[in-house]
Short mmCIF file of C-alpha atoms and ligand atoms in Angstrom, two decimals:
data_model
loop_
_atom_site.label_atom_id
_atom_site.label_comp_id
_atom_site.label_asym_id
_atom_site.label_seq_id
_atom_site.Cartn_x
_atom_site.Cartn_y
_atom_site.Cartn_z
CA MET A 1407 -0.20 0.25 -0.23
CA SER A 1408 1.21 3.58 -1.22
CA LEU A 1409 1.68 5.89 1.52
CA PHE A 1410 -0.57 8.08 0.34
CA TRP A 1411 -3.28 5.95 0.81
CA ARG A 1412 -2.11 4.10 4.87
CA ASN A 1413 -1.66 8.00 5.64
CA PHE A 1414 -5.00 8.70 4.12
CA LEU A 1415 -7.60 5.88 5.59
CA LEU A 1416 -5.95 6.32 8.40
CA LEU A 1417 -6.86 10.20 8.65
CA VAL A 1418 -10.51 9.81 7.45
CA ALA A 1419 -10.58 6.90 9.66
CA LEU A 1420 -10.11 8.95 13.26
CA LEU A 1421 -12.42 12.05 11.85
CA THR A 1422 -15.12 9.79 11.22
CA VAL A 1423 -14.75 8.24 14.61
CA ASN A 1424 -14.49 11.94 15.15
CA ALA A 1425 -17.58 13.21 13.95
CA LEU A 1426 -20.25 10.04 15.32
CA ALA A 1427 -18.41 10.74 18.19
CA TRP A 1428 -19.58 14.37 17.96
CA PHE A 1429 -22.74 13.26 16.55
CA GLN A 1430 -23.90 10.84 19.13
CA ALA A 1431 -22.84 13.35 21.97
CA LEU A 1432 -24.58 16.37 20.83
CA ARG A 1433 -27.89 14.64 20.30
CA THR A 1434 -27.60 14.17 23.80
CA LEU A 1435 -27.32 17.37 25.40
CA GLU A 1436 -29.49 18.52 22.67
CA GLN A 1437 -31.94 16.29 23.89
CA GLU A 1438 -32.38 17.47 27.35
CA PRO A 1439 -33.28 21.30 26.85
CA ARG A 1440 -35.89 19.65 23.89
CA ALA A 1441 -37.56 17.26 26.53
CA LEU A 1442 -38.51 20.01 28.88
CA GLN A 1443 -39.06 22.78 26.38
CA SER A 1444 -41.66 20.69 24.78
CA ALA A 1445 -42.93 19.04 28.47
CA GLN A 1446 -43.06 23.26 29.04
CA ALA A 1447 -45.06 23.54 25.84
CA LEU A 1448 -47.63 20.44 26.39
CA ALA A 1449 -48.43 21.87 29.62
CA SER A 1450 -49.54 25.59 28.94
CA LEU A 1451 -51.22 23.82 26.46
CA VAL A 1452 -53.25 21.61 28.27
CA ASN A 1453 -53.82 23.98 30.76
CA LEU A 1454 -54.61 27.11 28.50
CA THR A 1455 -57.06 24.02 27.50
CA ARG A 1456 -58.65 23.83 30.98
CA ALA A 1457 -59.12 26.91 31.44
CA SER A 1458 -61.08 27.17 28.84
CA LEU A 1459 -63.10 24.89 29.05
CA ILE A 1460 -63.92 25.22 32.35
CA TYR A 1461 -64.78 29.55 31.64
CA THR A 1462 -66.34 29.05 28.42
CA ASP A 1463 -70.68 28.08 27.98
CA PRO A 1464 -71.85 24.72 27.09
CA ILE A 1465 -72.32 26.22 22.96
CA ALA A 1466 -69.40 28.95 23.17
CA ARG A 1467 -67.64 25.54 24.35
CA VAL A 1468 -68.03 23.42 21.09
CA ALA A 1469 -66.97 27.00 18.85
CA LEU A 1470 -63.53 26.58 20.95
CA VAL A 1471 -62.55 22.97 21.13
CA LYS A 1472 -63.15 23.59 16.78
CA THR A 1473 -60.76 26.67 17.04
CA LEU A 1474 -58.66 24.29 18.49
CA VAL A 1475 -58.99 21.76 16.11
CA ASP A 1476 -57.97 24.45 13.45
CA GLU A 1477 -55.78 27.51 15.15
CA GLU A 1478 -53.40 24.85 17.51
CA ASN A 1479 -54.26 21.00 15.54
CA VAL A 1480 -54.98 19.90 18.93
CA ARG A 1481 -58.68 17.35 19.72
CA ILE A 1482 -60.44 17.36 22.95
CA ALA A 1483 -61.69 13.62 23.32
CA VAL A 1484 -63.31 12.17 27.25
CA ARG A 1485 -61.75 9.83 27.87
CA GLU A 1486 -63.67 6.03 28.82
CA PRO A 1487 -62.38 4.57 32.05
CA THR A 1488 -62.36 1.54 29.33
CA ASP A 1489 -59.96 2.97 27.07
CA THR A 1490 -56.45 1.43 26.74
CA HIS A 1491 -53.64 3.46 26.21
CA ARG A 1492 -49.53 2.57 25.20
CA PRO A 1493 -47.21 5.13 27.49
CA PHE A 1494 -43.75 5.76 25.61
CA ALA A 1495 -41.35 3.08 25.25
CA ALA A 1496 -37.96 4.72 28.18
CA GLY A 1497 -36.08 5.88 27.06
CA THR A 1498 -37.23 7.81 23.93
CA LEU A 1499 -37.44 11.74 23.73
CA GLY A 1500 -41.32 10.87 24.71
CA ALA A 1501 -40.91 9.06 27.99
CA ARG A 1502 -38.43 11.76 29.10
CA VAL A 1503 -41.54 14.85 28.24
CA ALA A 1504 -44.04 11.98 29.91
CA GLN A 1505 -41.81 12.28 32.33
CA ALA A 1506 -42.00 16.34 32.71
CA LEU A 1507 -45.04 17.05 32.32
CA GLN A 1508 -45.81 14.75 34.98
CA GLU A 1509 -44.09 16.79 37.11
CA ARG A 1510 -45.89 19.47 36.09
CA LEU A 1511 -49.03 18.95 35.82
CA GLY A 1512 -49.53 16.81 38.81
CA PRO A 1513 -47.94 11.94 38.92
CA GLY A 1514 -51.89 11.68 37.85
CA THR A 1515 -51.53 13.39 33.81
CA LEU A 1516 -51.35 10.53 31.87
CA VAL A 1517 -49.07 10.59 28.38
CA ALA A 1518 -49.84 8.21 25.93
CA GLN A 1519 -48.18 7.56 21.90
CA GLU A 1520 -51.74 4.89 21.22
CA VAL A 1521 -55.60 5.45 22.97
CA ASN A 1522 -57.61 2.28 21.75
CA GLY A 1523 -55.42 2.32 18.69
CA PHE A 1524 -54.39 5.63 17.54
CA ASP A 1525 -51.39 7.08 17.27
CA GLY A 1526 -50.07 9.99 18.81
CA LEU A 1527 -49.42 12.49 21.80
CA TRP A 1528 -51.94 11.58 23.62
CA ILE A 1529 -52.43 13.99 27.24
CA GLY A 1530 -54.67 12.64 29.84
CA PHE A 1531 -56.33 14.86 31.99
CA ALA A 1532 -59.25 15.91 34.55
CA ILE A 1533 -61.53 18.80 35.13
CA GLU A 1534 -63.02 18.11 38.37
CA ASP A 1535 -64.53 14.53 37.35
CA GLU A 1536 -64.45 14.95 34.57
CA LYS A 1537 -61.97 12.60 32.64
CA TYR A 1538 -60.33 14.06 28.73
CA TRP A 1539 -57.70 13.23 26.39
CA LEU A 1540 -56.25 16.13 24.79
CA LEU A 1541 -54.60 14.26 21.97
CA ALA A 1542 -51.66 16.90 20.26
CA ASP A 1543 -49.58 17.21 17.05
CA PRO A 1544 -46.46 14.28 17.93
CA ALA A 1545 -44.19 16.21 15.59
CA ARG A 1546 -44.38 18.36 18.43
CA LEU A 1547 -41.68 15.38 20.10
CA ALA A 1548 -40.34 15.39 16.49
CA GLY A 1549 -35.93 15.91 16.44
CA VAL A 1550 -33.46 17.67 13.74
CA GLN A 1551 -34.86 15.97 11.40
CA GLY A 1552 -33.08 13.27 9.54
CA ARG A 1553 -32.22 15.01 6.04
CA THR A 1554 -30.48 17.79 8.68
CA TRP A 1555 -28.08 16.10 9.75
CA LEU A 1556 -27.28 14.40 6.64
CA VAL A 1557 -27.16 17.82 5.36
CA TRP A 1558 -24.97 18.95 7.50
CA GLY A 1559 -23.14 15.29 7.74
CA ALA A 1560 -22.30 14.77 4.58
CA THR A 1561 -21.39 18.60 4.11
CA ALA A 1562 -18.39 17.57 6.77
CA VAL A 1563 -17.11 14.27 5.39
CA GLY A 1564 -16.77 16.53 2.39
CA LEU A 1565 -14.65 18.97 3.76
CA SER A 1566 -12.71 16.71 5.70
CA LEU A 1567 -11.81 14.02 3.05
CA VAL A 1568 -10.66 17.39 1.35
CA GLY A 1569 -8.68 17.73 4.47
CA ALA A 1570 -7.65 15.03 4.70
CA VAL A 1571 -5.89 14.84 0.89
CA LEU A 1572 -3.85 17.90 1.44
CA ILE A 1573 -2.36 16.81 4.52
CA THR A 1574 -1.90 13.63 3.18
CA ARG A 1575 -0.65 15.31 0.60
CA LEU A 1576 1.53 17.45 2.42
CA ILE A 1577 3.43 14.56 3.70
CA ASN A 1578 4.12 12.78 0.48
CA GLN A 1579 5.32 15.23 -1.21
CA PRO A 1580 8.35 16.06 0.19
CA LEU A 1581 9.04 12.26 0.83
CA GLN A 1582 8.48 11.10 -3.08
CA ARG A 1583 11.34 14.32 -3.87
CA LEU A 1584 14.24 12.62 -1.32
CA ALA A 1585 13.17 8.81 -2.62
CA ARG A 1586 14.05 10.58 -6.50
CA ALA A 1587 16.66 11.89 -5.46
CA ALA A 1588 17.78 9.25 -3.33
CA GLU A 1589 17.27 7.56 -7.54
CA ARG A 1590 18.93 9.92 -9.45
CA VAL A 1591 21.85 9.48 -6.88
CA GLY A 1592 21.74 6.00 -7.26
CA GLU A 1593 21.84 6.51 -10.71
CA GLY A 1594 25.03 8.02 -10.47
CA ASP A 1595 23.43 12.34 -11.41
CA PHE A 1596 24.85 13.93 -9.37
CA GLU A 1597 23.40 17.01 -9.98
CA GLY A 1598 20.01 16.53 -10.86
CA ALA A 1599 19.69 15.17 -7.39
CA ARG A 1600 19.59 18.83 -5.74
CA LEU A 1601 16.52 18.91 -3.17
CA SER A 1602 15.32 22.31 -2.79
CA GLU A 1603 17.01 23.58 1.43
CA ARG A 1604 14.92 26.45 1.67
CA LEU A 1605 11.37 25.29 2.73
CA PRO A 1606 8.97 26.13 5.78
CA THR A 1607 9.15 23.07 7.23
CA ARG A 1608 12.10 23.06 9.54
CA GLU A 1609 12.57 19.55 9.24
CA ILE A 1610 12.11 18.40 6.37
CA ALA A 1611 14.57 21.91 4.93
CA HIS A 1612 16.34 19.42 7.36
CA VAL A 1613 16.76 17.25 5.70
CA ASN A 1614 16.86 17.98 2.15
CA HIS A 1615 19.95 19.95 3.98
CA ALA A 1616 21.36 16.17 4.79
CA PHE A 1617 20.64 14.64 1.55
CA ASN A 1618 22.54 17.33 -0.49
CA ALA A 1619 25.48 17.62 1.57
CA MET A 1620 26.22 13.72 1.31
CA ALA A 1621 25.02 12.79 -2.31
CA GLU A 1622 27.95 16.46 -3.12
CA ARG A 1623 30.37 14.37 -1.14
CA LEU A 1624 29.06 11.05 -3.11
CA ALA A 1625 29.79 13.12 -6.47
CA ARG A 1626 33.10 14.79 -4.98
CA ALA A 1627 35.04 11.22 -4.03
CA GLU A 1628 33.12 10.08 -7.37
CA ALA A 1629 34.81 12.74 -9.48
CA ASP A 1630 38.18 12.13 -6.62
CA ARG A 1631 38.29 9.02 -8.25
CA ARG A 1632 38.26 8.55 -12.05
CA LEU A 1633 40.64 11.86 -11.23
CA MET A 1634 42.46 9.49 -8.86
CA LEU A 1635 42.03 6.41 -12.30
CA ALA A 1636 42.84 8.75 -15.16
CA GLY A 1637 45.92 10.19 -13.43
CA ILE A 1638 48.20 7.15 -12.86
CA SER A 1639 47.10 5.09 -15.69
CA HIS A 1640 48.12 8.20 -17.97
CA ASP A 1641 51.40 8.72 -16.03
CA LEU A 1642 51.74 4.48 -16.09
CA ARG A 1643 51.69 4.29 -19.94
CA THR A 1644 54.78 6.55 -20.41
CA PRO A 1645 56.88 3.90 -18.65
CA LEU A 1646 55.07 1.48 -20.33
CA ALA A 1647 55.78 2.26 -24.02
CA ARG A 1648 59.30 2.15 -22.73
CA LEU A 1649 59.29 -0.72 -21.28
CA ARG A 1650 58.52 -2.55 -24.82
CA LEU A 1651 60.83 -0.91 -26.57
CA GLU A 1652 63.57 -1.53 -24.30
CA VAL A 1653 61.68 -6.53 -24.46
CA GLU A 1654 62.13 -5.20 -28.09
CA LEU A 1655 65.11 -4.16 -28.27
CA GLY A 1656 66.92 -5.86 -25.27
CA VAL A 1657 65.26 -9.54 -25.04
CA PRO A 1658 67.42 -11.88 -27.22
CA ASP A 1659 65.22 -15.09 -26.64
CA ALA A 1660 62.09 -14.83 -28.73
CA ASP A 1661 59.26 -16.79 -26.33
CA THR A 1662 60.36 -14.37 -23.58
CA ARG A 1663 60.52 -11.60 -25.63
CA GLU A 1664 56.49 -12.81 -27.20
CA ARG A 1665 55.27 -13.14 -23.43
CA MET A 1666 56.26 -10.31 -22.22
CA ALA A 1667 55.38 -8.23 -24.79
CA GLY A 1668 51.98 -9.85 -24.33
CA ASP A 1669 52.01 -9.37 -20.61
CA ILE A 1670 52.90 -5.50 -22.13
CA ALA A 1671 50.03 -5.22 -24.47
CA ASP A 1672 47.73 -7.42 -20.60
CA VAL A 1673 49.15 -4.16 -18.90
CA ASP A 1674 48.32 -1.54 -21.67
CA ALA A 1675 44.59 -2.30 -21.92
CA ILE A 1676 44.10 -2.35 -18.45
CA LEU A 1677 45.20 1.71 -18.35
CA GLY A 1678 42.70 2.03 -21.46
CA GLN A 1679 39.71 0.66 -19.38
CA PHE A 1680 41.02 2.75 -16.63
CA LEU A 1681 41.32 5.99 -18.64
CA ASP A 1682 37.97 4.67 -20.40
CA PHE A 1683 36.33 4.71 -16.92
CA ALA A 1684 37.30 8.17 -15.04
CA ARG A 1685 37.26 9.92 -19.22
CA GLU A 1686 33.95 11.31 -19.98
CA ARG A 1687 33.45 13.13 -23.17
CA PRO A 1688 30.35 14.16 -24.10
CA LEU A 1689 28.47 11.74 -26.50
CA GLN A 1690 26.68 12.47 -29.54
CA SER A 1691 23.42 10.92 -30.23
CA GLU A 1692 23.42 10.18 -34.89
CA PRO A 1693 20.44 7.48 -36.76
CA LEU A 1694 23.78 4.66 -37.32
CA PRO A 1695 22.99 1.37 -39.08
CA LEU A 1696 23.38 -1.66 -35.72
CA HIS A 1697 24.99 -4.07 -38.64
CA GLU A 1698 27.33 -2.38 -39.64
CA ALA A 1699 28.31 -0.98 -35.63
CA VAL A 1700 28.05 -5.30 -35.15
CA GLN A 1701 30.08 -6.13 -38.41
CA ARG A 1702 32.94 -3.48 -37.62
CA ALA A 1703 33.23 -4.33 -33.78
CA CYS A 1704 32.89 -8.69 -35.51
CA ALA A 1705 36.12 -8.33 -37.28
CA LYS A 1706 38.71 -8.92 -34.88
CA TYR A 1707 37.01 -11.90 -33.80
CA GLN A 1708 35.61 -13.49 -37.56
CA ALA A 1709 38.52 -14.06 -38.88
CA ARG A 1710 39.83 -15.80 -34.89
CA GLU A 1711 40.26 -20.19 -34.21
CA GLY A 1712 38.26 -20.99 -32.24
CA VAL A 1713 35.49 -18.36 -32.19
CA VAL A 1714 32.29 -18.73 -33.97
CA LEU A 1715 29.88 -15.87 -35.05
CA ASP A 1716 26.34 -15.84 -35.46
CA VAL A 1717 25.09 -12.96 -36.71
CA ARG A 1718 21.68 -11.61 -36.99
CA VAL A 1719 21.54 -7.83 -36.82
CA PRO A 1720 18.89 -6.53 -39.73
CA THR A 1721 20.20 -3.97 -42.29
CA GLU A 1722 17.18 -1.88 -41.31
CA LEU A 1723 18.03 -1.94 -38.06
CA GLN A 1724 19.72 1.49 -36.74
CA ALA A 1725 20.00 3.17 -33.55
CA ARG A 1726 20.65 6.86 -32.36
CA ALA A 1727 24.41 6.67 -30.72
CA ASP A 1728 27.08 7.69 -30.33
CA PRO A 1729 29.49 5.32 -33.28
CA THR A 1730 33.16 5.41 -30.95
CA ALA A 1731 30.70 4.93 -27.94
CA LEU A 1732 28.87 1.85 -29.19
CA HIS A 1733 31.98 0.65 -30.77
CA ARG A 1734 33.44 0.66 -26.80
CA VAL A 1735 30.10 -0.63 -26.08
CA LEU A 1736 30.23 -3.93 -28.87
CA VAL A 1737 34.36 -4.92 -28.48
CA ASN A 1738 33.64 -5.04 -24.64
CA LEU A 1739 31.26 -7.27 -24.80
CA MET A 1740 32.95 -9.47 -27.56
CA GLU A 1741 35.81 -9.67 -25.73
CA ASN A 1742 33.88 -10.35 -22.73
CA ALA A 1743 31.63 -13.27 -24.68
CA VAL A 1744 35.75 -14.46 -26.56
CA ARG A 1745 37.30 -14.82 -22.79
CA TYR A 1746 35.11 -16.49 -20.38
CA GLY A 1747 32.70 -17.68 -22.93
CA ARG A 1748 34.36 -20.82 -24.01
CA GLY A 1749 32.23 -23.97 -24.13
CA THR A 1750 32.98 -27.24 -22.89
CA ASP A 1751 34.08 -28.49 -26.19
CA GLY A 1752 36.74 -25.11 -26.30
CA VAL A 1753 35.29 -23.80 -29.16
CA VAL A 1754 34.15 -19.41 -27.95
CA ARG A 1755 29.95 -19.71 -30.23
CA ILE A 1756 28.70 -15.81 -29.54
CA ASP A 1757 25.70 -14.80 -31.48
CA LEU A 1758 24.36 -11.74 -32.32
CA LEU A 1759 20.96 -11.44 -32.59
CA GLY A 1760 19.30 -7.62 -34.04
CA GLU A 1761 15.52 -6.63 -34.15
CA HIS A 1762 13.38 -3.30 -33.10
CA ASP A 1763 12.48 -3.61 -28.99
CA GLY A 1764 8.19 -1.99 -29.36
CA ALA A 1765 8.52 0.70 -31.39
CA ALA A 1766 10.55 3.10 -29.30
CA ASN A 1767 13.90 0.84 -29.02
CA VAL A 1768 16.08 -1.65 -30.82
CA ARG A 1769 17.30 -4.72 -29.18
CA LEU A 1770 20.76 -6.48 -29.18
CA VAL A 1771 21.16 -9.82 -28.17
CA VAL A 1772 25.41 -10.55 -27.72
CA ARG A 1773 25.39 -14.39 -26.21
CA ASP A 1774 27.58 -16.64 -25.57
CA HIS A 1775 27.56 -20.63 -24.76
CA GLY A 1776 30.22 -20.59 -21.86
CA PRO A 1777 29.38 -21.80 -19.01
CA GLY A 1778 27.71 -18.22 -17.33
CA VAL A 1779 28.54 -17.25 -14.00
CA ASP A 1780 27.02 -17.76 -10.11
CA ALA A 1781 23.18 -15.96 -10.74
CA LYS A 1782 23.96 -14.53 -7.26
CA VAL A 1783 27.02 -12.54 -9.19
CA LEU A 1784 24.93 -12.23 -11.95
CA PRO A 1785 23.51 -8.21 -10.61
CA ARG A 1786 27.69 -7.52 -9.79
CA LEU A 1787 28.76 -8.10 -12.87
CA THR A 1788 28.36 -4.08 -14.44
CA GLU A 1789 30.05 -3.28 -10.34
CA PRO A 1790 33.38 -1.54 -11.01
CA PHE A 1791 36.17 -3.65 -10.12
CA PHE A 1792 33.66 -6.68 -9.91
CA ARG A 1793 35.63 -9.84 -11.45
CA ALA A 1794 33.60 -13.34 -10.79
CA GLU A 1795 36.14 -16.25 -8.80
CA GLN A 1796 36.44 -17.80 -12.05
CA ALA A 1797 37.78 -14.55 -14.05
CA ARG A 1798 40.48 -13.98 -11.67
CA SER A 1799 43.59 -16.00 -14.18
CA THR A 1800 42.58 -14.42 -17.03
CA PRO A 1801 43.80 -10.75 -16.72
CA GLY A 1802 41.31 -7.70 -16.46
CA SER A 1803 40.61 -4.68 -14.74
CA GLY A 1804 36.61 -5.31 -13.83
CA LEU A 1805 35.83 -2.35 -15.32
CA GLY A 1806 34.04 -3.37 -18.49
CA LEU A 1807 30.90 -4.16 -17.79
CA ALA A 1808 30.74 -0.85 -15.68
CA ILE A 1809 31.94 1.24 -18.70
CA VAL A 1810 29.61 -0.72 -21.21
CA GLN A 1811 26.97 0.64 -18.03
CA ARG A 1812 27.69 3.89 -18.07
CA THR A 1813 28.34 4.81 -21.85
CA LEU A 1814 24.10 3.47 -22.46
CA GLN A 1815 23.08 5.31 -19.39
CA ARG A 1816 24.13 7.84 -21.19
CA MET A 1817 23.34 7.04 -24.76
CA ARG A 1818 20.09 6.69 -22.57
CA GLY A 1819 20.20 3.00 -23.84
CA GLN A 1820 20.53 0.23 -21.00
CA LEU A 1821 22.06 -2.77 -19.98
CA ARG A 1822 19.96 -5.93 -19.00
CA LEU A 1823 22.32 -9.28 -18.14
CA GLU A 1824 21.02 -12.61 -18.78
CA LEU A 1825 20.94 -16.37 -18.12
CA PRO A 1826 19.74 -17.74 -20.77
CA GLU A 1827 18.39 -21.40 -20.85
CA GLY A 1828 21.10 -24.06 -22.26
CA GLY A 1829 24.16 -21.98 -20.97
CA GLY A 1830 26.09 -18.39 -20.72
CA LEU A 1831 25.50 -14.86 -20.30
CA ALA A 1832 23.45 -13.15 -22.64
CA ALA A 1833 24.29 -9.46 -21.91
CA ILE A 1834 20.80 -6.97 -23.44
CA VAL A 1835 21.39 -3.69 -25.73
CA THR A 1836 18.71 -1.65 -25.60
CA LEU A 1837 19.33 1.68 -27.53
CA PRO A 1838 16.83 4.09 -28.62
CA ALA A 1839 15.48 3.30 -31.97
CA ALA A 1840 16.55 5.96 -34.88
CA THR A 1841 13.54 4.82 -37.24
CA PRO A 1842 9.84 3.21 -36.78
CA ALA A 1843 9.72 -0.25 -36.00
CA GLY A 1844 8.48 -1.76 -39.25
N1 ATP B 550 30.18 -13.35 -20.80
C1 ATP B 550 31.11 -13.54 -19.92
N2 ATP B 550 30.88 -15.63 -19.06
C2 ATP B 550 30.84 -15.49 -17.83
N3 ATP B 550 31.69 -14.36 -17.40
C3 ATP B 550 31.74 -13.04 -17.50
C4 ATP B 550 31.20 -12.83 -18.89
N4 ATP B 550 31.38 -10.99 -19.16
C5 ATP B 550 31.69 -11.43 -17.75
N5 ATP B 550 31.59 -11.66 -17.04
C6 ATP B 550 31.86 -11.60 -15.06
O1 ATP B 550 31.96 -10.62 -14.86
C7 ATP B 550 33.46 -10.22 -14.62
C8 ATP B 550 33.41 -8.00 -14.97
O2 ATP B 550 33.41 -8.44 -16.66
P1 ATP B 550 34.17 -6.71 -16.89
O3 ATP B 550 33.35 -6.93 -18.74
O4 ATP B 550 32.66 -5.70 -15.96
O5 ATP B 550 35.38 -7.05 -16.05
P2 ATP B 550 36.66 -8.23 -16.75
O6 ATP B 550 36.25 -8.16 -17.83
O7 ATP B 550 36.99 -8.94 -15.95
O8 ATP B 550 37.76 -6.72 -17.33
P3 ATP B 550 37.70 -5.79 -18.98
O9 ATP B 550 37.03 -5.94 -18.68
O10 ATP B 550 37.77 -3.98 -17.82
O11 ATP B 550 39.14 -5.53 -19.42
C9 ATP B 550 34.16 -11.52 -15.48
O12 ATP B 550 35.34 -10.60 -14.87
C10 ATP B 550 33.58 -12.01 -14.84
O13 ATP B 550 33.94 -12.07 -14.49
MG1 MG B 551 35.81 -6.94 -19.80
#
């Protein structure tokens, strides 16, 4: 579950519980004064009716009863001893009103919600020995209407939801930015990872400040490392060239000379990798026929003994890339396949398969049929200086795949390493396509 939804739902739950508690509290608080008020009004009505009935003559009494019906919706009926009645249920507003009425009009007062099967607000009173029922409008007891509660409740819930969204976003946004910046740092983009430090929330500004400081330190360390590597490699190449010359001229034994020259070439290649890793020149992005690039990178291996190439790259496939950088990528992958991809029969078989990958990308798979690597170390192969156990006996810097990955990323491409079924290692290169698929 995302942080946004978790916080949002928690806030909504909190607000709902809160609203229900308030609703209950208001209802309870409102009931008592309303019961007393209703009781007072009803008591006055009963007293006035009784007084009017006592002091009017029989003819005027009929007119009075009619007026009461018309004006106040109040009816008077004679109460028979045989009348059945049902009081209000305990705990309701009606029961509370009945109790308050009895306190006002005397303990003999009857209050019922039904008499002889007719619903209503019935109040029994007596004038001397004659007993009467007064039937009042039960709406006098109706509380605040359900609709009113509904409208206010819906408004409160709506506002609460909007508030919950706003608060959740407020918490979420800086976290999202931080996560994105951390991802950028992980990809080596230190410049794009700067976070704003001028924020009203002190804690977030503090976190962003610390993060920026960390990214700066990392960037500086990375730059220092590259600079040192470039310096050392560059400085070592001069004495190495001298050494090569001295070997050529000064070692009489041809075998020894050849072995020494081979070692020197290995050291030179490693220094070359160091320099490639350390120096980053700006890259171009131009349409390149993938087929030609592959041919160029394979040329060296085509005639080599014990190497069998199976190239299947359609000639119309074009990638958007820098020619030199792409060449370096392909040479590195080919060199790895030749070095580590020898099959059990001693032959290196390399398949190169090019194809469109959806509309926007082209894909090139460089796959060998060698022993591959342990699945556990597969994700580590692109780390600078990492070499698998089996590779330790062959010369190499462990920088090749790191350079490949970084170079591809800079060309908006990507490198994926897989252990295909049937053994070997597959390096899958994706690059932006220069021409659309089809
Ligand atoms: N085709 C492959 N088959 C098996 N293992 C491989 C293959 N390609 C690379 N590896 C493993 O990945 C490690 C890292 O490769 P990477 O190209 O980065 O460095 P390297 O080849 O050792 O040195 P460099 O390329 O700098 O000369 C290698 O040391 C090797 O263990
Ligand atoms: Mg390599």
